Amino acid sequence: MGLADGIGNGGTAAAAWAELRELRHPALAALFAADPDRPAAMTRRIAWPMELGSGAETALRIDFSKTHLDDAALAAFEGLAEASGFTAARDALFGGGIVNPTEGRAATHGALRGSGTPAQVEEAEALLARMGMLVEAIHEGALGEVRHCIAIGIGGSALGPALAIDALARDLALVDVHVVSNIDGLALEQAFRACDPETTLIAVASKTFTTIETMTNAASALKWLADNGVEDPDGRVVALTASPEKAVEWGVDETRILPFVESVGGRYSLFSSIGFPVALAIGMDEFRAMLAGAKAVDDHFRAADGRGNAPLLAAFADQYYTRLRGCQTRAVFAYDERLALLPDYLQQLEMESNGKSVTASGAAVDGPTAAVTWGGVGTDAQHAVFQLLHQGTHLIPVDFLVSIAPGDDLDPAHHRILLMNCFAQGAALMAGQPSDDPARAYPGDRPSTTFLMDDCDAAMLGALIAFHEHRTFANAVLMGINPFDQFGVELGKAIAKQIESGEGDFDPSTKALMAAAGLE
Ligand code: F6P
């Protein structure tokens, strides 16, 4: 069973969209006035045990009350979810069905944390155990002293590891990991400067093991080891890939190849062996904690229905703003330094997944698909881009993320000010403020969703990632599109190859640029 065709395909999903387009849009203030229990009614809580066997829980609360979703909208979106075959699509996702019809594949990232068919979960556990053995062997010195790791990959083979390492390896990195993605040699040179070649491991992360940026960077990293007197540079390479045969061809010994399965998409691969640099930095126990947080969200997503399902509810809000209110962007502001790279990660997850113009069966969509995801960290962003959020002409739904427990050990004033500012921004966007002076007036009625984390630890990061994977999937189901292919990235790659080979007929502008840069 694949994804149902929602948009532009006639049928009941189109009828549900027609009903949604008829909705009235009451102001946020009116929604709060009509229902004093709105904050509780519109907050979802996902919790998991703090430690195995302990009664205490860690929770992620998501407050959707400052969105414009009212009862009528929620009911209509529930109708859309039903008409779009949400339940069957979700069953297909976790049951190994072909949810990526253009490539004839399942999408089995759930199995990486135990949410999939028994066979998929068993295979994922075996691969994880293999990765764990290598990580622990390296920590115990099996490859000699390893103090640094240069993790080379791009897109989904870099953004997740970079986010997780930045979030979780600040206080205590067992190995100092530098994630390098860009082909611009400056990126790799910066990593070289920070590492001692004698004690550096090179992790080459590439699902396909053919990506030109990654393979070029990997070759330069090996040369750097050799140029600096490392006796067996090849012996310092670990490959993380779904194409182990290509890694062998490239010269990596099989004992240092950590495979993952083809049905795990690049932007969904952090919990596969692509997470090896993360495990190297934080240890396997913390890596497994990340998986446990993701599994808690999987369990919620599989069990809850309609508006009770937090990722689906987030997708209702996304669809409401994008398709019914004309919002072209969605902003994400983490009031937490540890999540500074979350917007980058979400950009690939959401825009590469749902930035499409056709449905899963190839029909043209009849409305916008993914919004442009962007964002930054609070409070920094308040002093830079929030002017436009408060008084600009764009309506931009905002996600705020903040942790109740501080990540720092400084004067508690720091964290109190951080929390206060986060909450103040959501309140100000919604309330606005009239003024006789037009330049000083705030229109208000601007939406936000707040993710309140008990703590921003490994399990919470896993939970946030799984939440956004499922939100992205739910959005795709509601729009009837396939979130698991990315053909839009191919044309540029092909033209770059033509430029390299000198073959191909280029437009006059491109020819002139090539000539000016000596690329003819
Ligand atoms: O060009 C886009 C893309 O295919 C992404 O989907 C992927 O995450 C990235 O390139 C890297 O691909 P690979 O892991 O195969 O090197």
Coordinates of C-alpha atoms and ligand atoms in Angstrom, one line a residue:
M1 CA 0.0 0.0 0.0
G2 CA 1.5 3.3 -1.0
L3 CA 0.6 6.9 -0.1
A4 CA -2.9 7.9 -0.9
D5 CA -3.3 10.6 -3.5
G6 CA -4.6 13.6 -1.6
I7 CA -4.3 16.8 -3.6
G8 CA -5.3 17.3 -7.2
N9 CA -6.7 13.8 -7.6
G10 CA -10.5 14.2 -7.4
G11 CA -12.0 11.9 -4.9
T12 CA -12.7 12.3 -1.2
A13 CA -9.5 14.0 -0.2
A14 CA -10.3 16.8 -2.7
A15 CA -13.8 17.0 -1.1
A16 CA -12.1 17.3 2.3
W17 CA -9.9 20.1 1.0
A18 CA -12.9 21.8 -0.4
E19 CA -14.5 21.7 3.0
L20 CA -11.3 23.1 4.6
R21 CA -11.2 26.0 2.2
E22 CA -14.6 27.0 3.4
L23 CA -13.4 27.3 7.0
R24 CA -13.7 30.6 8.9
H25 CA -10.5 31.9 10.6
P26 CA -11.3 33.2 14.0
A27 CA -8.6 35.2 15.7
L28 CA -6.4 33.5 18.4
A29 CA -7.8 35.8 21.0
A30 CA -11.3 34.7 20.2
L31 CA -10.3 31.0 20.4
F32 CA -8.9 31.6 24.0
A33 CA -11.9 33.6 25.0
A34 CA -14.2 30.8 23.8
D35 CA -12.4 28.0 25.6
P36 CA -10.6 28.7 28.9
D37 CA -9.2 25.1 28.8
R38 CA -7.6 25.7 25.4
P39 CA -4.0 25.4 26.6
A40 CA -4.6 22.0 28.1
A41 CA -6.8 20.9 25.3
M42 CA -4.2 21.8 22.7
T43 CA -1.1 20.5 24.5
R44 CA 0.2 17.1 23.7
R45 CA 2.6 15.3 26.1
I46 CA 4.9 12.4 25.0
A47 CA 6.8 10.8 27.9
W48 CA 9.3 8.0 28.5
P49 CA 11.1 6.6 31.5
M50 CA 14.0 8.8 32.6
E51 CA 16.1 5.7 33.3
L52 CA 15.4 2.1 32.6
G53 CA 13.4 0.7 35.6
S54 CA 13.0 4.1 37.3
G55 CA 9.5 5.4 37.8
A56 CA 10.4 8.9 36.8
E57 CA 9.6 10.2 33.4
T58 CA 11.0 12.8 31.0
A59 CA 8.4 14.5 28.9
L60 CA 8.1 16.6 25.7
R61 CA 5.1 18.9 25.9
I62 CA 3.9 20.6 22.7
D63 CA 1.6 23.5 23.1
F64 CA -0.4 24.1 19.9
S65 CA -2.9 26.4 21.6
K66 CA -1.4 29.5 19.9
T67 CA -2.2 28.1 16.4
H68 CA -5.5 29.0 14.7
L69 CA -6.8 25.4 14.8
D70 CA -10.2 25.4 16.3
D71 CA -12.7 22.5 16.6
A72 CA -14.1 23.0 13.1
A73 CA -10.6 23.0 11.6
L74 CA -9.5 20.0 13.6
A75 CA -12.6 18.1 12.6
A76 CA -12.1 19.0 8.9
F77 CA -8.4 18.0 9.1
E78 CA -9.4 14.7 10.7
G79 CA -11.7 14.2 7.7
L80 CA -8.9 14.9 5.4
A81 CA -6.6 12.5 7.2
E82 CA -9.2 9.8 6.8
A83 CA -9.9 10.6 3.2
S84 CA -6.1 10.6 2.5
G85 CA -5.7 7.1 4.0
F86 CA -3.6 8.2 6.9
T87 CA -4.1 5.1 9.0
A88 CA -3.3 2.8 6.1
A89 CA -0.3 4.8 5.1
R90 CA 1.0 4.8 8.7
D91 CA 0.5 1.0 8.8
A92 CA 2.4 0.7 5.5
L93 CA 5.2 2.8 6.8
F94 CA 5.8 0.6 9.8
G95 CA 4.8 -2.6 8.1
G96 CA 7.4 -2.4 5.3
G97 CA 4.9 -1.4 2.6
I98 CA 6.0 0.4 -0.5
V99 CA 5.6 4.0 0.7
N100 CA 8.2 5.3 -1.8
P101 CA 6.4 4.3 -5.0
T102 CA 8.7 6.1 -7.5
E103 CA 11.6 4.0 -6.3
G104 CA 9.5 1.0 -5.4
R105 CA 10.8 1.0 -1.8
A106 CA 9.7 0.8 1.8
A107 CA 11.0 3.4 4.2
T108 CA 12.4 1.5 7.2
H109 CA 14.0 4.2 9.4
G110 CA 11.5 3.3 12.2
A111 CA 13.0 -0.2 12.4
L112 CA 16.3 1.4 13.4
R113 CA 14.8 2.1 16.8
G114 CA 12.6 -1.0 17.0
S115 CA 9.5 0.2 15.2
G116 CA 9.0 -2.0 12.1
T117 CA 8.4 -5.6 11.1
P118 CA 10.2 -8.2 13.2
A119 CA 12.6 -9.0 10.4
Q120 CA 13.5 -5.4 9.8
V121 CA 14.0 -4.8 13.5
E122 CA 16.1 -7.9 13.8
E123 CA 18.3 -6.8 10.9
A124 CA 18.6 -3.2 12.3
E125 CA 19.5 -4.6 15.7
A126 CA 22.2 -6.8 14.3
L127 CA 23.7 -3.8 12.4
L128 CA 23.5 -1.6 15.5
A129 CA 25.3 -4.3 17.5
R130 CA 28.0 -4.5 14.9
M131 CA 28.4 -0.7 15.0
G132 CA 28.5 -0.9 18.8
M133 CA 31.3 -3.4 18.8
L134 CA 33.4 -1.3 16.5
V135 CA 32.7 1.9 18.6
E136 CA 33.6 0.1 21.8
A137 CA 36.7 -1.5 20.3
I138 CA 37.9 1.9 19.1
H139 CA 37.3 3.4 22.5
E140 CA 39.3 0.6 24.0
G141 CA 42.2 1.3 21.6
A142 CA 41.8 -1.5 19.0
L143 CA 42.8 1.0 16.2
G144 CA 45.5 2.6 18.3
E145 CA 45.0 6.0 20.0
V146 CA 42.0 7.8 18.5
R147 CA 41.5 11.2 19.8
H148 CA 39.9 12.9 16.8
C149 CA 37.6 11.8 14.0
I150 CA 36.9 13.7 10.8
A151 CA 33.5 12.6 9.7
I152 CA 33.0 13.2 6.0
G153 CA 29.5 13.2 4.4
I154 CA 27.0 15.6 3.0
G155 CA 23.2 16.1 3.3
G156 CA 21.6 13.4 5.3
S157 CA 25.0 11.8 5.9
A158 CA 26.2 14.9 7.7
L159 CA 23.4 17.1 9.0
G160 CA 22.0 14.6 11.6
P161 CA 25.5 13.7 13.0
A162 CA 26.5 17.4 13.1
L163 CA 23.3 18.3 15.0
A164 CA 23.6 15.4 17.5
I165 CA 27.3 16.0 18.2
D166 CA 26.8 19.7 18.6
A167 CA 23.9 19.0 21.0
L168 CA 25.2 16.1 23.0
A169 CA 29.0 16.1 23.0
R170 CA 29.6 19.6 24.4
D171 CA 30.6 18.6 27.9
L172 CA 32.2 15.3 27.3
A173 CA 33.3 14.1 23.9
L174 CA 34.9 10.7 24.1
V175 CA 36.4 11.5 20.7
D176 CA 36.6 15.0 19.2
V177 CA 34.6 14.7 16.0
H178 CA 34.6 17.3 13.2
V179 CA 31.9 16.9 10.6
V180 CA 32.9 18.0 7.1
S181 CA 30.5 18.2 4.3
N182 CA 31.3 21.1 1.9
I183 CA 33.5 20.4 -1.1
D184 CA 35.0 23.8 -0.5
G185 CA 38.5 22.8 0.7
L186 CA 38.3 25.4 3.4
A187 CA 36.0 23.1 5.3
L188 CA 38.4 20.2 5.3
E189 CA 41.4 22.4 6.0
Q190 CA 39.7 23.7 9.1
A191 CA 39.2 20.2 10.4
F192 CA 42.8 19.4 9.6
R193 CA 44.0 22.3 11.7
A194 CA 42.0 21.0 14.7
C195 CA 43.2 17.4 14.5
D196 CA 46.4 15.5 15.0
P197 CA 46.9 13.1 12.0
E198 CA 48.5 10.5 14.2
T199 CA 45.4 10.1 16.3
T200 CA 42.7 10.9 13.7
L201 CA 40.2 8.4 12.3
I202 CA 38.4 9.2 9.0
A203 CA 34.7 8.2 8.9
V204 CA 33.3 8.3 5.4
A205 CA 29.5 8.5 5.4
S206 CA 27.7 8.1 2.2
K207 CA 24.6 6.0 1.5
T208 CA 25.6 5.6 -2.2
F209 CA 29.4 5.9 -1.7
T210 CA 29.5 7.9 -5.0
T211 CA 28.7 11.4 -3.9
I212 CA 31.4 13.6 -5.5
E213 CA 31.9 16.0 -2.6
T214 CA 32.3 13.1 -0.1
M215 CA 34.6 11.0 -2.2
T216 CA 36.8 14.0 -3.0
N217 CA 37.0 15.1 0.6
A218 CA 37.7 11.5 1.7
A219 CA 40.6 11.2 -0.8
S220 CA 42.0 14.5 0.4
A221 CA 41.7 13.3 4.0
L222 CA 43.7 10.1 3.3
K223 CA 46.3 12.2 1.5
W224 CA 46.6 14.4 4.5
L225 CA 47.2 11.4 6.7
A226 CA 49.8 10.0 4.3
D227 CA 51.5 13.4 3.9
N228 CA 51.8 13.7 7.6
G229 CA 53.6 10.4 8.1
V230 CA 50.7 8.1 9.0
E231 CA 51.9 4.6 8.0
D232 CA 48.7 3.0 7.0
P233 CA 46.1 5.7 6.1
D234 CA 43.7 3.1 4.7
G235 CA 43.6 1.4 8.1
R236 CA 42.3 4.6 9.7
V237 CA 39.1 4.7 7.5
V238 CA 35.7 3.6 8.6
A239 CA 32.9 3.5 5.9
L240 CA 29.2 4.1 6.8
T241 CA 27.2 3.1 3.8
A242 CA 24.3 1.2 2.2
S243 CA 26.7 0.3 -0.7
P244 CA 29.3 -1.7 1.0
E245 CA 30.6 -3.2 -2.3
K246 CA 31.5 0.4 -3.4
A247 CA 33.3 1.0 -0.2
V248 CA 35.3 -2.2 -0.7
E249 CA 36.1 -1.1 -4.3
W250 CA 37.3 2.3 -2.8
G251 CA 39.7 0.4 -0.6
V252 CA 38.0 0.1 2.8
D253 CA 38.6 -3.2 4.6
E254 CA 35.3 -5.1 5.2
T255 CA 35.9 -5.1 9.0
R256 CA 35.6 -1.4 9.0
I257 CA 32.5 -1.1 6.8
L258 CA 29.3 -0.4 8.8
P259 CA 26.4 -1.0 6.4
F260 CA 22.8 0.1 6.6
V261 CA 19.9 -0.9 4.4
E262 CA 18.8 0.7 1.2
S263 CA 15.3 1.4 2.5
V264 CA 16.7 3.9 5.0
G265 CA 16.7 7.3 3.2
G266 CA 19.6 9.6 3.6
R267 CA 17.7 12.3 5.5
Y268 CA 16.2 9.6 7.7
S269 CA 19.5 7.8 8.5
L270 CA 20.9 9.3 11.7
F271 CA 20.0 6.3 13.7
S272 CA 21.7 3.9 11.3
S273 CA 25.4 3.5 11.0
I274 CA 25.5 7.1 9.7
G275 CA 25.3 7.8 13.5
F276 CA 28.7 6.2 14.0
P277 CA 30.5 9.5 14.6
V278 CA 27.8 10.4 17.1
A279 CA 28.3 7.1 19.0
L280 CA 32.1 7.6 18.9
A281 CA 31.7 11.0 20.5
I282 CA 29.0 10.2 23.1
G283 CA 29.3 6.5 23.6
M284 CA 26.9 3.7 22.8
D285 CA 24.8 4.1 25.9
E286 CA 23.9 7.7 25.0
F287 CA 23.4 6.7 21.4
R288 CA 20.9 4.0 22.6
A289 CA 19.2 6.6 24.7
M290 CA 18.6 8.7 21.6
L291 CA 17.0 5.6 20.0
A292 CA 14.8 5.1 23.0
G293 CA 13.5 8.7 22.8
A294 CA 12.8 8.2 19.1
K295 CA 11.0 4.9 19.9
A296 CA 8.7 6.7 22.5
V297 CA 7.6 9.1 19.7
D298 CA 7.1 6.2 17.3
D299 CA 4.9 4.5 19.9
H300 CA 2.8 7.6 20.3
F301 CA 2.6 8.2 16.5
R302 CA 1.5 4.6 15.9
A303 CA -1.1 4.5 18.7
A304 CA -2.7 8.0 18.8
D305 CA -5.4 9.1 16.3
G306 CA -6.6 12.3 14.9
R307 CA -5.9 15.5 16.9
G308 CA -4.6 13.3 19.7
N309 CA -1.6 12.4 17.6
A310 CA 1.0 15.1 18.0
P311 CA 3.0 14.8 14.8
L312 CA -0.3 14.6 12.8
L313 CA -1.6 17.6 14.7
A314 CA 1.5 19.5 13.8
A315 CA 0.9 18.5 10.2
F316 CA -2.7 19.9 10.5
A317 CA -1.2 23.2 11.5
D318 CA 1.4 23.1 8.8
Q319 CA -1.2 22.4 6.1
Y320 CA -3.5 25.0 7.6
Y321 CA -0.9 27.8 7.3
T322 CA 0.6 26.7 4.0
R323 CA -2.5 25.8 2.1
L324 CA -5.3 27.8 3.7
R325 CA -3.5 31.0 4.9
G326 CA -0.9 31.3 2.2
C327 CA 2.2 31.1 4.5
Q328 CA 5.2 30.3 2.4
T329 CA 7.6 29.8 5.3
R330 CA 7.8 28.3 8.7
A331 CA 10.3 29.4 11.3
V332 CA 12.0 27.3 14.0
F333 CA 13.7 29.0 16.9
A334 CA 15.5 26.9 19.5
Y335 CA 16.0 28.7 22.7
D336 CA 18.9 26.3 23.4
E337 CA 22.4 26.6 22.0
R338 CA 22.5 22.8 21.8
L339 CA 19.8 22.8 19.1
A340 CA 21.5 25.5 17.0
L341 CA 21.8 23.1 14.0
L342 CA 18.2 21.9 14.3
P343 CA 16.9 24.4 11.6
D344 CA 19.6 23.1 9.1
Y345 CA 18.6 19.5 9.9
L346 CA 14.9 20.3 9.5
Q347 CA 15.5 22.1 6.2
Q348 CA 16.7 19.0 4.5
L349 CA 14.2 16.7 6.2
E350 CA 11.2 18.9 5.3
M351 CA 12.2 20.6 2.1
E352 CA 13.9 17.6 0.4
S353 CA 11.0 15.3 1.5
N354 CA 8.0 17.5 0.7
G355 CA 9.3 20.1 -1.7
K356 CA 7.4 18.5 -4.6
S357 CA 5.0 19.6 -7.4
V358 CA 3.4 16.2 -8.2
T359 CA 1.4 13.7 -6.1
A360 CA 2.7 10.2 -5.5
S361 CA 1.0 9.0 -8.7
G362 CA 2.5 11.9 -10.8
A363 CA -0.5 14.2 -11.0
A364 CA 0.1 17.9 -10.6
V365 CA -0.7 19.2 -7.0
D366 CA -3.3 21.9 -6.8
G367 CA -1.7 23.9 -4.0
P368 CA 1.6 24.6 -2.3
T369 CA 3.5 21.8 -0.8
A370 CA 6.3 22.2 1.8
A371 CA 6.9 25.6 3.3
V372 CA 10.4 27.0 3.3
T373 CA 11.8 26.0 6.7
W374 CA 14.2 28.5 8.3
G375 CA 15.1 29.6 11.8
G376 CA 17.9 30.2 14.3
V377 CA 18.5 30.4 18.0
G378 CA 16.9 32.5 20.7
T379 CA 17.6 34.9 22.1
D380 CA 20.0 35.9 19.2
A381 CA 17.3 35.9 16.6
Q382 CA 15.1 38.3 18.6
H383 CA 17.8 40.9 18.0
A384 CA 18.0 40.2 14.3
V385 CA 14.9 38.8 12.5
F386 CA 12.0 39.0 14.9
Q387 CA 11.2 42.6 13.8
L388 CA 9.7 41.0 10.6
L389 CA 7.9 38.3 12.6
H390 CA 6.2 41.0 14.7
Q391 CA 5.5 43.8 12.3
G392 CA 6.3 42.5 8.8
T393 CA 3.8 41.8 6.1
H394 CA 4.4 38.0 6.1
L395 CA 2.4 35.7 8.3
I396 CA 4.9 33.2 9.6
P397 CA 4.0 30.3 11.9
V398 CA 6.8 29.9 14.4
D399 CA 8.0 26.9 16.4
F400 CA 9.8 27.6 19.7
L401 CA 11.8 25.0 21.5
V402 CA 13.1 25.3 25.0
S403 CA 14.2 23.1 27.9
I404 CA 13.0 23.5 31.5
A405 CA 16.3 22.2 32.8
P406 CA 19.3 24.4 32.0
G407 CA 22.2 23.1 30.0
D408 CA 24.7 25.4 31.6
D409 CA 26.2 25.6 35.2
L410 CA 26.2 29.4 35.4
D411 CA 24.1 31.7 37.5
P412 CA 20.5 30.5 37.1
A413 CA 19.6 34.0 35.9
H414 CA 20.9 32.9 32.4
H415 CA 18.3 30.1 32.0
R416 CA 15.5 32.1 33.6
I417 CA 16.0 35.0 31.1
L418 CA 16.2 32.4 28.3
L419 CA 12.9 30.9 29.3
M420 CA 11.2 34.2 29.9
N421 CA 12.2 35.5 26.5
C422 CA 11.0 32.4 24.8
F423 CA 7.5 32.6 26.4
A424 CA 7.4 36.4 25.9
Q425 CA 7.9 36.1 22.2
G426 CA 5.0 33.7 21.7
A427 CA 2.8 35.9 23.9
A428 CA 3.8 39.1 22.0
L429 CA 3.2 37.5 18.6
M430 CA -0.2 36.5 19.6
A431 CA -1.3 39.5 21.6
G432 CA 0.1 42.3 19.5
Q433 CA -0.4 45.8 20.7
P434 CA -2.4 48.7 19.2
S435 CA -0.8 52.1 19.1
D436 CA -1.9 55.5 17.7
D437 CA 1.5 55.6 16.1
P438 CA 1.3 53.1 13.2
A439 CA 5.1 52.5 13.3
R440 CA 4.7 51.3 16.9
A441 CA 1.7 49.1 16.5
Y442 CA 1.9 45.3 16.6
P443 CA -0.9 43.6 14.7
G444 CA -0.8 40.4 16.8
D445 CA -2.8 37.3 16.0
R446 CA 0.5 35.7 14.9
P447 CA 0.7 31.9 15.5
S448 CA 3.3 29.9 17.3
T449 CA 3.8 26.4 18.7
T450 CA 6.0 25.8 21.8
F451 CA 8.0 22.6 22.4
L452 CA 8.7 22.5 26.1
M453 CA 11.3 19.9 26.9
D454 CA 11.9 18.6 30.4
D455 CA 15.6 18.4 29.5
C456 CA 17.5 18.5 26.2
D457 CA 19.3 15.2 26.6
A458 CA 20.0 12.4 24.2
A459 CA 16.6 10.8 24.5
M460 CA 14.9 14.2 23.9
L461 CA 17.0 14.8 20.8
G462 CA 15.9 11.4 19.5
A463 CA 12.3 12.2 20.3
L464 CA 12.5 15.6 18.5
I465 CA 14.0 13.9 15.4
A466 CA 11.4 11.2 15.3
F467 CA 8.7 13.8 15.9
H468 CA 9.8 15.7 12.8
E469 CA 10.2 12.6 10.7
H470 CA 6.6 11.7 11.4
R471 CA 5.3 15.3 11.0
T472 CA 6.9 15.3 7.6
F473 CA 5.4 12.0 6.7
A474 CA 2.0 13.1 8.0
N475 CA 2.2 16.2 5.9
A476 CA 3.0 14.2 2.8
V477 CA 0.1 11.9 3.4
L478 CA -2.3 14.9 3.7
M479 CA -0.9 16.3 0.4
G480 CA -0.8 12.9 -1.3
I481 CA 2.9 13.2 -2.2
N482 CA 5.8 10.9 -1.8
P483 CA 8.2 12.2 0.8
F484 CA 10.9 9.6 0.2
D485 CA 12.3 10.4 -3.2
Q486 CA 14.4 13.5 -4.2
F487 CA 14.7 13.6 -7.9
G488 CA 14.9 17.4 -7.8
V489 CA 18.6 17.2 -6.8
E490 CA 19.7 15.2 -9.8
L491 CA 19.6 17.7 -12.7
G492 CA 22.1 20.1 -11.1
K493 CA 24.5 17.1 -10.4
A494 CA 24.2 16.0 -14.1
I495 CA 24.9 19.5 -15.4
A496 CA 27.9 19.8 -13.1
K497 CA 29.2 16.6 -14.7
Q498 CA 28.7 18.0 -18.1
I499 CA 30.6 21.1 -17.2
E500 CA 33.4 19.0 -15.9
S501 CA 33.6 16.9 -19.0
G502 CA 33.1 19.9 -21.3
E503 CA 30.2 18.1 -23.0
G504 CA 26.8 19.7 -23.3
D505 CA 25.4 22.8 -24.7
F506 CA 25.0 25.5 -22.0
D507 CA 23.0 28.7 -22.0
P508 CA 24.9 32.0 -22.8
S509 CA 25.0 33.1 -19.1
T510 CA 26.5 29.9 -17.9
K511 CA 29.0 29.9 -20.8
A512 CA 30.1 33.4 -19.9
L513 CA 30.5 32.5 -16.2
M514 CA 32.5 29.4 -17.1
A515 CA 34.7 31.4 -19.4
A516 CA 35.3 34.1 -16.7
A517 CA 36.3 31.4 -14.2
G518 CA 38.5 29.6 -16.6
L519 CA 36.3 26.5 -16.6
E520 CA 36.0 26.1 -20.4
Ligands
F6P1 O1 21.9 15.1 -3.3 C1 21.0 14.8 -2.3 C2 21.4 13.6 -1.6 O2 21.1 12.5 -2.3 C3 20.6 13.5 -0.2 O3 19.4 13.0 -0.3 C4 21.6 12.7 0.6 O4 21.4 12.8 2.0 C5 22.9 13.3 0.2 O5 22.7 13.6 -1.2 C6 24.1 12.5 0.4 O6 24.1 11.3 -0.3 P1 25.0 10.1 0.1 O7 24.7 9.7 1.5 O8 24.7 9.0 -0.9 O9 26.4 10.6 -0.1

